[in-house]
Coordinates of C-alpha atoms in Angstrom, one line a residue:
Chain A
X267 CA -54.6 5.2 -29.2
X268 CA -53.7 8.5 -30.8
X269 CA -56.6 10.0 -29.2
X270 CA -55.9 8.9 -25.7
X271 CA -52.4 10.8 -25.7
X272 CA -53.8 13.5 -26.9
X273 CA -55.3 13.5 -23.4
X274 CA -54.7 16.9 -21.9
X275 CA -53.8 16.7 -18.7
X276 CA -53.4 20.1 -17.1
X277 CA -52.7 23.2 -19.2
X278 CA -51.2 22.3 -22.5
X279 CA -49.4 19.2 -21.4
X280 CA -51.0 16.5 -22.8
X281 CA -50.4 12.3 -21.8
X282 CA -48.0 12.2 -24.9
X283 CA -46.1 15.0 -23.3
X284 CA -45.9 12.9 -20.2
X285 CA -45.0 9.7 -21.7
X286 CA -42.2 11.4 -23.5
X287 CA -40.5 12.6 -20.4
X288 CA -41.0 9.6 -18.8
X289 CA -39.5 7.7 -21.8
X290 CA -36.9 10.3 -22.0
X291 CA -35.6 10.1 -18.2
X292 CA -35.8 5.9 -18.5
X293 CA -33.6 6.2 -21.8
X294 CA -31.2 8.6 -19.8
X295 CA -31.1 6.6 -16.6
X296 CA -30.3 3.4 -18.8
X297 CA -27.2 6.0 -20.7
X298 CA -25.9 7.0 -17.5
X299 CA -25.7 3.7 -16.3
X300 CA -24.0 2.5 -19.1
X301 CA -21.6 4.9 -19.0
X302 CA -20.7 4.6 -15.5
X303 CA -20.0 1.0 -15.7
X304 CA -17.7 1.8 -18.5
X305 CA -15.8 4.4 -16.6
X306 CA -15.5 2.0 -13.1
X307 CA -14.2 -0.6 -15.6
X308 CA -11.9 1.6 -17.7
X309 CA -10.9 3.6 -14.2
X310 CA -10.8 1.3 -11.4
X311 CA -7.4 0.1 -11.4
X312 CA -6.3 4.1 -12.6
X313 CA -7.9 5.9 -10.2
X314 CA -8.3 5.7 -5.9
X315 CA -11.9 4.3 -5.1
X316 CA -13.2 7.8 -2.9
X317 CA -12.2 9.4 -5.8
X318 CA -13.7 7.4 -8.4
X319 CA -16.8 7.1 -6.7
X320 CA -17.6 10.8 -6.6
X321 CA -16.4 11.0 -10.4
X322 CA -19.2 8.2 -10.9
X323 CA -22.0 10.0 -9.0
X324 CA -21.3 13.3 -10.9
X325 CA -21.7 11.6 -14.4
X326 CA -24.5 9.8 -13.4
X327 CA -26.8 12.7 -11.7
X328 CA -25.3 14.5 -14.3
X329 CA -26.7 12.9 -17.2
X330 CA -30.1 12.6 -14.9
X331 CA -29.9 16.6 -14.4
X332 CA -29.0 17.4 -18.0
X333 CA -32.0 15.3 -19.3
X334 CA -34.7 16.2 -17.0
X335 CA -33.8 20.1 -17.8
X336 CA -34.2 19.3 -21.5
X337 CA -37.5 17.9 -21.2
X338 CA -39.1 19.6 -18.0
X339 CA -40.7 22.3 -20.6
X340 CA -42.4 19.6 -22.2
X341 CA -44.5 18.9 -18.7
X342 CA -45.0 22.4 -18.4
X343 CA -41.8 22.8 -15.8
X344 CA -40.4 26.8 -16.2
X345 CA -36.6 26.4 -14.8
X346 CA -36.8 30.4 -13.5
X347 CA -40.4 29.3 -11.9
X348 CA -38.7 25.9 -10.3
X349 CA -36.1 28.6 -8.9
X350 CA -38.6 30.6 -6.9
X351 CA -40.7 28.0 -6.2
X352 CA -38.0 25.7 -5.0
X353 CA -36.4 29.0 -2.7
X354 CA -39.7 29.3 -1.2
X355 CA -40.4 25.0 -0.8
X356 CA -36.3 24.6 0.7
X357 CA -38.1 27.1 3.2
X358 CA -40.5 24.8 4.0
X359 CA -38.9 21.4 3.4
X360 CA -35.9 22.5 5.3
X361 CA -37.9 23.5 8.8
X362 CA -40.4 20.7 8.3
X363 CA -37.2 17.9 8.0
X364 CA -34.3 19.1 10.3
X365 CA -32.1 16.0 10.7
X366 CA -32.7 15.2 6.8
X367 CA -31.2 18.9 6.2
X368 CA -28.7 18.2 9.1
X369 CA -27.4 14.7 7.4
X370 CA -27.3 16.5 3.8
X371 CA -25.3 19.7 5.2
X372 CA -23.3 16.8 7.4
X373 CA -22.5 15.1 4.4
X374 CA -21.7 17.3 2.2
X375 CA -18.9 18.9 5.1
X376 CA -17.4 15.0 5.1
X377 CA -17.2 15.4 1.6
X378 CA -15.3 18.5 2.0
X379 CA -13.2 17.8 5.2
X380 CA -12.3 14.1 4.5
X381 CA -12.0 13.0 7.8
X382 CA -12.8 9.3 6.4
X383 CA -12.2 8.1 2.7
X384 CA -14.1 4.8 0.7
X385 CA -12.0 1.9 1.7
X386 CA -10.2 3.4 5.3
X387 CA -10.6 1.6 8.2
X388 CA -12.4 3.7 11.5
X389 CA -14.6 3.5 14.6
X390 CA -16.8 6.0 14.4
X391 CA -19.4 6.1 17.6
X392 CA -18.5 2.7 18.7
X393 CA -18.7 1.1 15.1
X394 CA -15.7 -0.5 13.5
X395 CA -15.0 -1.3 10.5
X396 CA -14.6 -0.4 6.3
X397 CA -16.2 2.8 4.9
X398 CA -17.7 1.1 2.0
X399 CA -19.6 4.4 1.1
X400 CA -20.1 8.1 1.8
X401 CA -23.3 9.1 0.2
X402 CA -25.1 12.4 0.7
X403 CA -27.2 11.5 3.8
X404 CA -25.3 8.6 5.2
X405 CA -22.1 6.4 5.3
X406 CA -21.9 2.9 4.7
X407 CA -19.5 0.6 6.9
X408 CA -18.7 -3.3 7.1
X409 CA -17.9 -4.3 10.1
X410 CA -15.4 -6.5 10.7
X411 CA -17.7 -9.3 11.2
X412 CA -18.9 -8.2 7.2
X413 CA -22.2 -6.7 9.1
X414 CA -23.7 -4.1 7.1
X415 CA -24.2 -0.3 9.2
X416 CA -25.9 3.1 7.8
X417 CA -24.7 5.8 9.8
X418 CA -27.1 8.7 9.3
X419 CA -24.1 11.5 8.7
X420 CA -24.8 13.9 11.0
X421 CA -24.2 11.3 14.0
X422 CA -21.2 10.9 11.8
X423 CA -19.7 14.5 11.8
X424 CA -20.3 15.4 15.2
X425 CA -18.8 12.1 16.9
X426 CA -15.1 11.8 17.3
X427 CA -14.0 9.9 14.4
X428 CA -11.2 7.4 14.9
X429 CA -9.6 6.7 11.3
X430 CA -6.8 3.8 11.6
X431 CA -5.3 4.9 8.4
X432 CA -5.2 8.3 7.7
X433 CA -1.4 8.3 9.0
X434 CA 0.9 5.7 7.1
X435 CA 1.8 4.1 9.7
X436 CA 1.2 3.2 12.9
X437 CA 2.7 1.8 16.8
X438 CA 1.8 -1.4 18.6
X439 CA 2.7 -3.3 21.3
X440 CA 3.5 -6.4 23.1
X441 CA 4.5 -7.5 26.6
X442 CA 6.0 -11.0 27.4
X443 CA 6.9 -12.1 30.5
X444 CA 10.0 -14.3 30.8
X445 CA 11.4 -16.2 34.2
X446 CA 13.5 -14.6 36.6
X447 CA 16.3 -17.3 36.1
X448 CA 16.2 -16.5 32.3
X449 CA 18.3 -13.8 30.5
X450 CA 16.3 -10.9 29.8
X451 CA 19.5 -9.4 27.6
X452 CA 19.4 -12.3 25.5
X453 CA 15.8 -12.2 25.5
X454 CA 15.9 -8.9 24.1
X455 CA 18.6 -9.8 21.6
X456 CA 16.2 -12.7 19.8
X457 CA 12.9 -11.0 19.8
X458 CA 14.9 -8.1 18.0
X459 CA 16.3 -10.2 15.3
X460 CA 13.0 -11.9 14.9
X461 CA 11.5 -8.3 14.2
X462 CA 14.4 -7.1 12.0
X463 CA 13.6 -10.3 9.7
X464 CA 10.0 -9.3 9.5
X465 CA 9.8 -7.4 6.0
X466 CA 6.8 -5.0 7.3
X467 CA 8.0 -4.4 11.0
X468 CA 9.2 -1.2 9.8
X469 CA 13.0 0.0 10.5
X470 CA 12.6 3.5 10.8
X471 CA 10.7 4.2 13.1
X472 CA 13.0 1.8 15.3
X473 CA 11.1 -0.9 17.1
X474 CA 11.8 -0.5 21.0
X475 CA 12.5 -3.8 23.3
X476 CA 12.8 -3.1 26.8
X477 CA 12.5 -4.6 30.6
X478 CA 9.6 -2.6 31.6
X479 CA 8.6 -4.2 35.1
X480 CA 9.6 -6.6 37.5
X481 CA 6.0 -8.2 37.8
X482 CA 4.8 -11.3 40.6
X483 CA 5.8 -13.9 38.4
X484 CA 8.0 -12.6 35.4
X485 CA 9.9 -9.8 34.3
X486 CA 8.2 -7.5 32.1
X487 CA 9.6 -6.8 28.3
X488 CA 7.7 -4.7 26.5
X489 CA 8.0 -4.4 22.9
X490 CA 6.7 -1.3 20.3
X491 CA 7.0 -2.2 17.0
X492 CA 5.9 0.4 13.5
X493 CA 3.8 -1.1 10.7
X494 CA 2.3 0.3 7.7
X495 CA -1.3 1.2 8.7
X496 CA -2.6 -1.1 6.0
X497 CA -0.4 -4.0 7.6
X498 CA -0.1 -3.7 11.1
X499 CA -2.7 -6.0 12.0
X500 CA -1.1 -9.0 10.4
X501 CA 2.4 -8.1 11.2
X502 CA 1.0 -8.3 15.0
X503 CA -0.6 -11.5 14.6
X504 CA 2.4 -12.8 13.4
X505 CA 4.9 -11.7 14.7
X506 CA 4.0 -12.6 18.7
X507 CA 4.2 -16.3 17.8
X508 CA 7.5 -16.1 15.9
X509 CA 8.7 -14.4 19.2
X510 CA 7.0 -16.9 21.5
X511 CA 8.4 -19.9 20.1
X512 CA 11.9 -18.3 19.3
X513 CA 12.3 -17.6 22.7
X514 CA 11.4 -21.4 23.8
X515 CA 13.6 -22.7 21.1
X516 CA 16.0 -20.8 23.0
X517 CA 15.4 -21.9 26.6
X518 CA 13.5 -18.8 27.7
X519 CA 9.9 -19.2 29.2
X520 CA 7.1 -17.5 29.6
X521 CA 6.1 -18.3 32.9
X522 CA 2.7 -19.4 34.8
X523 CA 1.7 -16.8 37.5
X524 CA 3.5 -18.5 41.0
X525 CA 3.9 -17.9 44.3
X526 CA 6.6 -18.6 46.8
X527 CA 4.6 -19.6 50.0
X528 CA 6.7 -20.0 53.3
X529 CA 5.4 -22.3 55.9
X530 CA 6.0 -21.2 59.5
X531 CA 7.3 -24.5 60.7
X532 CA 9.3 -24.9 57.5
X533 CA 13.3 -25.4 59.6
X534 CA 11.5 -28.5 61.6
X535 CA 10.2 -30.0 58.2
X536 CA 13.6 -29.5 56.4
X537 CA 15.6 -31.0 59.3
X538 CA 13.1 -33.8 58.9
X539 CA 13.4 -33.9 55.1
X540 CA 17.4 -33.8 56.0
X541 CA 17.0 -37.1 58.3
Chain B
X235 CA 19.6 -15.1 -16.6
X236 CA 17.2 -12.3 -17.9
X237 CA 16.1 -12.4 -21.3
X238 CA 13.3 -13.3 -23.5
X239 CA 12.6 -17.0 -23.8
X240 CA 10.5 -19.1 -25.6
X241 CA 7.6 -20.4 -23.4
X242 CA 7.7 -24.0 -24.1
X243 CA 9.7 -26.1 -21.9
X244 CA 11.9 -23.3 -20.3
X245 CA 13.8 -23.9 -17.1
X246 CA 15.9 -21.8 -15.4
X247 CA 17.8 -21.7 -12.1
X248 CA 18.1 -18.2 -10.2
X249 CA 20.1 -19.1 -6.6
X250 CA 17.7 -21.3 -4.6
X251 CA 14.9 -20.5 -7.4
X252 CA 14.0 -22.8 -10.2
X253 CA 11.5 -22.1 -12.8
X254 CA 9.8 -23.9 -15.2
X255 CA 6.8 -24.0 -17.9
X256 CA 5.7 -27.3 -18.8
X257 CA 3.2 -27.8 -21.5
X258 CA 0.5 -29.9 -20.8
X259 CA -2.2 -30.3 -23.6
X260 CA -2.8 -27.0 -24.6
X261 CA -2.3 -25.3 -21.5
X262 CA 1.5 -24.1 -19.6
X263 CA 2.0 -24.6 -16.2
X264 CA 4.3 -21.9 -15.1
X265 CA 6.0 -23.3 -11.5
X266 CA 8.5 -21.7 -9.0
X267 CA 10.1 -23.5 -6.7
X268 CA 12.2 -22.5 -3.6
X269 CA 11.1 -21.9 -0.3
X270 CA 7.7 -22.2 -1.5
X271 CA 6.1 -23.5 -4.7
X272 CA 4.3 -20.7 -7.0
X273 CA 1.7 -22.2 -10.1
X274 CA 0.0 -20.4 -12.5
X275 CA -1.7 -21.9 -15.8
X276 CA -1.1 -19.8 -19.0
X277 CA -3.3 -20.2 -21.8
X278 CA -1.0 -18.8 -25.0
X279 CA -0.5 -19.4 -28.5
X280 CA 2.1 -17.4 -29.2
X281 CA 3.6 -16.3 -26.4
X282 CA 7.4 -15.6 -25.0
X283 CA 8.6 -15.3 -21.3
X284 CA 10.9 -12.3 -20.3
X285 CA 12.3 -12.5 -17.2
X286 CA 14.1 -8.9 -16.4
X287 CA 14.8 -7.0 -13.3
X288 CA 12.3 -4.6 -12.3
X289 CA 11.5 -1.4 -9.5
X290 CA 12.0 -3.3 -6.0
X291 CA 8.9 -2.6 -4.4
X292 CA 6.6 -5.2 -5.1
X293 CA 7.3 -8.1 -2.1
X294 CA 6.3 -9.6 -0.2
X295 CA 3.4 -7.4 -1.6
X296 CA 3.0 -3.8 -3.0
X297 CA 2.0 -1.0 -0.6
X298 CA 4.4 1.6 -1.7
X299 CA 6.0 3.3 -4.6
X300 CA 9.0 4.3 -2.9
X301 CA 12.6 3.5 -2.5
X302 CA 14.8 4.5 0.4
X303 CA 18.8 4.2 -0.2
X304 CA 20.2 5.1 3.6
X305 CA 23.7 5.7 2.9
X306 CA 27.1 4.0 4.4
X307 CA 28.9 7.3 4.5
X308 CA 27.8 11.2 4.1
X309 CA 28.6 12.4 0.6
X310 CA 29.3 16.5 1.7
X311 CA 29.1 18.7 -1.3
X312 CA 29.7 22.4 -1.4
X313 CA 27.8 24.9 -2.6
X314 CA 27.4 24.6 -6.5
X315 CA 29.3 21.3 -6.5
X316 CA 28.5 18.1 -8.3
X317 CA 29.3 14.8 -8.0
X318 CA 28.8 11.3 -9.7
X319 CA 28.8 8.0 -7.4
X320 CA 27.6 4.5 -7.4
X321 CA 25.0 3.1 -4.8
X322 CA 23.6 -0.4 -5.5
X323 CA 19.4 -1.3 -4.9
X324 CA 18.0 -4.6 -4.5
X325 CA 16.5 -6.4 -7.7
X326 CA 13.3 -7.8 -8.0
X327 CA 12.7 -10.1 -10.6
X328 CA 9.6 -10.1 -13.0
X329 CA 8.3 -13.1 -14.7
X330 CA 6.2 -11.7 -18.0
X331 CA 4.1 -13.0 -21.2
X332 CA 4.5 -11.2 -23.8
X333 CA 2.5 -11.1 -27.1
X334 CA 2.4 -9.4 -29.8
X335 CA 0.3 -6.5 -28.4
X336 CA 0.4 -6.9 -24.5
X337 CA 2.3 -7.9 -21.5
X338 CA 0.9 -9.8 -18.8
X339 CA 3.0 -10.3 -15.1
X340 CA 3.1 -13.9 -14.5
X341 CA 5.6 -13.7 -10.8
X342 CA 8.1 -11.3 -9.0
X343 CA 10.4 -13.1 -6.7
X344 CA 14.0 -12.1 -5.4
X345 CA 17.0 -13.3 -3.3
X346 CA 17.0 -10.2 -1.0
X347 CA 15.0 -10.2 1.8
X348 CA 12.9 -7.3 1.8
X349 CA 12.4 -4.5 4.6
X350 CA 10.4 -1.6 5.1
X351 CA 10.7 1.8 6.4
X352 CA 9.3 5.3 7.4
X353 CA 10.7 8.7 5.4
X354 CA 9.7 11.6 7.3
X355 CA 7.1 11.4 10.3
X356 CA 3.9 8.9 11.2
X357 CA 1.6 11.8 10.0
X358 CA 3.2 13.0 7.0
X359 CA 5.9 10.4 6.0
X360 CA 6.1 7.7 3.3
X361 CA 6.7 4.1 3.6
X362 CA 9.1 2.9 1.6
X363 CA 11.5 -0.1 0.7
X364 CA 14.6 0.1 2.8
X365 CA 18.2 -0.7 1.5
X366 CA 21.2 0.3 3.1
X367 CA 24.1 0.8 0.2
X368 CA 28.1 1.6 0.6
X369 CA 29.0 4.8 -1.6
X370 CA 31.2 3.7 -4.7
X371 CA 33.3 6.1 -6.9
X372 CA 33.7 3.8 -9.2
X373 CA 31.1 0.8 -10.6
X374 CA 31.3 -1.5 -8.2
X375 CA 31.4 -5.5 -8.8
X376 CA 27.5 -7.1 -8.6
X377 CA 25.5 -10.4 -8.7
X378 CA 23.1 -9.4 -11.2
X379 CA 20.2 -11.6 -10.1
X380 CA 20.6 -9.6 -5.9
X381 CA 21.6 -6.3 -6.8
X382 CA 21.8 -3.6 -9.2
X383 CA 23.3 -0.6 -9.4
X384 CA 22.2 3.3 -9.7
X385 CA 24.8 6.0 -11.4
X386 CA 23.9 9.0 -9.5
X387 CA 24.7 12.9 -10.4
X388 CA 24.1 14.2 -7.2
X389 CA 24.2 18.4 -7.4
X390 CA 24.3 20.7 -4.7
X391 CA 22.3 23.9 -5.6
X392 CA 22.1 25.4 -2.1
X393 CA 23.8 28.2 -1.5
X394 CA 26.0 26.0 1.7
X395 CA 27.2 22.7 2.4
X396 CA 25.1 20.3 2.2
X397 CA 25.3 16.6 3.6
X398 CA 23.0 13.5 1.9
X399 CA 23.1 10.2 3.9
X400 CA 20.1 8.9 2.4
X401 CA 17.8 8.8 -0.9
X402 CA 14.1 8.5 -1.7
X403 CA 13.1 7.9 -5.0
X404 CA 9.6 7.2 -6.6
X405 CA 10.3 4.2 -8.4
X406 CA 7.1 4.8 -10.8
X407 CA 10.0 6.6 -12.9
X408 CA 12.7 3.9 -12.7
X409 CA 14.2 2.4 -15.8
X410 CA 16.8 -0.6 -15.3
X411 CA 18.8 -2.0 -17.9
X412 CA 20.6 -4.9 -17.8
X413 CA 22.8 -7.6 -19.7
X414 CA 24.2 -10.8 -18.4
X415 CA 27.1 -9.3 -15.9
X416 CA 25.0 -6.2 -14.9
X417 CA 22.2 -4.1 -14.0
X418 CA 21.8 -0.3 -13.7
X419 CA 19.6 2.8 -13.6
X420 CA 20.5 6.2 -13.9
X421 CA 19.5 8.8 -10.9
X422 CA 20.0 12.2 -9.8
X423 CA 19.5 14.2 -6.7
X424 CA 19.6 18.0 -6.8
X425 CA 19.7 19.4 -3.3
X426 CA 18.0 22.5 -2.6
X427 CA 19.1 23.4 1.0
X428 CA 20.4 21.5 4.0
X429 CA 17.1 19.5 4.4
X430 CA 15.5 19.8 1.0
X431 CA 16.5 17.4 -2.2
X432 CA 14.7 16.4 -5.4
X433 CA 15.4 12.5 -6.4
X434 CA 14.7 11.5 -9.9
X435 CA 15.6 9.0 -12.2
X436 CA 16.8 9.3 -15.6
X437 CA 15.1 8.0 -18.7
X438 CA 18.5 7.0 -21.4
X439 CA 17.2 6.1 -25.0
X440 CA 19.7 3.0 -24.9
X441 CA 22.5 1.8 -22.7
X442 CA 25.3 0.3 -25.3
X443 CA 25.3 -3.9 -25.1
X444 CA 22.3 -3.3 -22.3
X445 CA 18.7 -4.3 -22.7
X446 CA 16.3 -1.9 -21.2
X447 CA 13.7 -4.0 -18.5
X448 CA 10.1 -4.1 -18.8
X449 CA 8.7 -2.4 -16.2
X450 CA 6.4 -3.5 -13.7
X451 CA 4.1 0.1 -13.4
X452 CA 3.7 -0.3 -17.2
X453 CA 2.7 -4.4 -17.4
X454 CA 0.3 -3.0 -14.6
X455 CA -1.3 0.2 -16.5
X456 CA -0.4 2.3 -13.5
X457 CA -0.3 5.9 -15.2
X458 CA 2.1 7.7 -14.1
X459 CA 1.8 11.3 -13.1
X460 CA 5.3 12.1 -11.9
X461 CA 8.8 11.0 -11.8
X462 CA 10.6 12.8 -9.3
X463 CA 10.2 12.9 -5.4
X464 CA 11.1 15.8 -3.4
X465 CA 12.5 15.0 0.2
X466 CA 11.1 18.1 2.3
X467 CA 11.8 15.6 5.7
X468 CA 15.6 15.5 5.9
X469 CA 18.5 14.2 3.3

């Protein structure tokens, strides 16, 4: 057995020498998973998830880095030698592999920029939904339908990003349509109240109620309400119901789409609907 | 209302809310009743229930540290001037176990109705819990379990008049302390120009015949990394 790793393989690194670094890297990739986990647990609730994430990949490649340059002279690996060599092979690599260089350069400017954070909500090139990761060549996101996307990240930095929450807050809208016999003031008045009594319709920016049209069948109110970016789409949801059946409650309809039709021999028909 | 309790078999009213624990083998069920019905199960040997105002920014669910006072009235202060006046905030009510070692949140309810509101603009503002308050000169008369009340030294250290209609404080800082009749923290706002004030609240060792209120940043672990909030978007 001895014998056998005494196996030289190339110079004067024998099999022992190999097995060692390979023992060496598993025993440090087992450390720097353990200490990862402990830091997500001990940091999770401490620190914001982008944040912690990158803190996790720095310990982890890290410990990688800091125990492969310990045992790379063991294998024969000179660090000054790795440096030429690896000037002269980013040469190569980078002309032979373009849009791998293009994602890593990409990614690394999202990194810096921060157009998108772990956890925001965005559409980036017609794909909604939760960044669920930013690594080095790509970025994760989960649609809303919980589908799983890899966007390479240089399709990422050079479409237009839409990020829903990099602002804290932000504007939608409704438009109801209520009868032409109905009040439109008082209307106004009760979808108002209804959004003052919502907790996250915010105050300030104020919400804005107003007849916008006279349409074919109803006139127009159109109402812009603020919300917190991380609770708009529920406020929405819930709100247009509460507003829908307050009005009702209150006499006030939203009407079907109608038309007044006028019949050319209509006087003779009434005089006949008279006798 | 507030105090520490024993776990077993407490029951308490607060307005339209009623609280129990109710053993039941060797678990607690811990119910709130009102306009809807909260229960958790607590598993405890040796634990007591202290029910204490805390910072009012936690319903109907947390997404900001922030508290916005907009004022009734303008207090105008000249140059070099300061001032001390009463403005009341909305209470919150935490529910906690504690045991010897830690404290665990077990509910927050309250009797205000909560609202929320923008500071500053959609791009760079905060969102924070809205209150409107009256300006008081002297401490005004409270229900204990809707609001509380902040003493505030308000100093203008502009070089011209300056006019504060509302406040914005980070509430990671706050410390309440109450008793049976009251609650109150301790503020101050130093304004640095017309548009430009620094909101902080003050930490007192103790409050004579007050109890100081567990706070909900420190049941939760949150660490925090500053007290004071400067408004750079208007007073």
């Amino acid at each position: 057995m001895i014998d056998v790793l005494n196996y030289t393989l190339y110079g004067d690194v024998t099999l022992y020498d190999l097995v060692f670094v390979i023992v060496v890297m598993f025993f440090a990739s087992i450390l720097a998973r353990f200490i990862t986990a402990n830091v997500r647990r001990t940091l999770i609730d401490r620190m914001k998830r982008d944040q912690l994430e990158i803190l996790l990949k720095i310990i982890y490649f890290g410990i990688l880095i800091i125990a492969f340059v310990s045992v790379s002279p063991s294998i024969g690996i000179k660090l000054s030698g790795l440096l030429v060599a690896g000037g002269i092979a980013g040469i190569v690599i980078g002309f032979a592999s373009q849009s791998i260089v293009s994602n890593l350069i990409s990614g690394l400017f999202l990194i810096w920029e921060k157009p998108i954070k772990i956890g925001d909500q965005i559409n980036v090139d017609g794909v909604s939904g939760f960044v669920e990761d930013i690594h080095i060549m790509s970025t994760i996101v989960r649609t809303y339908d919980g589908l799983y996307v890899r966007i390479p990240n240089e399709r990422v930095f050079t479409s237009s990003i839409t990020n829903y929450v990099a602002n804290p807050v932000r504007r939608f809208e409704y438009t109801i349509g209520i009868r032409y016999a109905d009040d439109a003031e008082k209307a106004i008045e009760i979808i108002k109240k209804i959004i003052d009594e919502h907790p996250f319709a915010l105050k300030y920016p104020e919400p804005a109620v107003f007849v916008d049209s006279l349409g074919e069948s109803s006139v127009n109110i159109v109402v812009k309400i603020w919300a917190p970016s991380t609770e708009w789409y529920s406020v929405k949801m819930d709100l247009l119901w509460k507003i829908k059946k307050e009005l009702e409650d209150n006499g006030i309809e939203i009407p079907f789409p109608q038309r007044v039709i006028w019949f050319a021999n209509q006087p003779e028909f009434q005089r006949q609907q008279k006798d | 209302m507030y105090g520490t309790f024993e776990i077993s078999d407490f029951q308490a009213e607060f307005g339209n809310f009623r609280i129990k624990v109710e053993r039941d083998g060797k678990l607690y069920r811990y119910v709130r009743e009102g306009k809807e019905r909260v229960e958790n199960v607590i598993s405890s040997n040796s634990s007591k229930l202290i029910i204490n105002p805390v910072e009012p920014v936690n319903l109907p669910k947390n997404i900001t540290n922030f508290l916005q006072i907009e004022l009734s009235k303008k207090i105008i202060l000249e140059p070099g001037l300061q001032a001390e006046v009463y403005v009341k905030f909305p209470i919150e009510v935490g529910v906690f176990l504690a045991s010897k070692k830690k404290i665990e949140i077990v509910d927050v309810f309250s009797l205000q109705k909560p609202k929320y509101s923008l500071y500053g603009s959609p791009s760079d503002g905060v969102v924070c819990r809205y209150w409107e308050s009256e300006v008081f000169f002297k401490k005004p008369e409270i229900d204990p379990l809707k609001e509380g009340i902040i003493r505030l030294k308000v100093e203008n250290k502009a070089d011209e008049w300056v006019s504060l209609k509302s406040l914005v404080f980070d509430v990671y800082g706050m410390k309440i302390y109450y008793n049976s009749d009251s609650v109150i923290s301790f503020g101050e706002v130093e304004l640095k120009s017309e548009r430009v004030g620094e909101t902080t609240f003050l930490d007192r060792k103790s409050v004579k015949g007050m109890r100081k209120s567990v706070e909900l940043f420190t049941a939760r672990k949150v660490p925090i990394v500053r007290k004071s909030f400067v408004m750079e978007m208007g007073l």
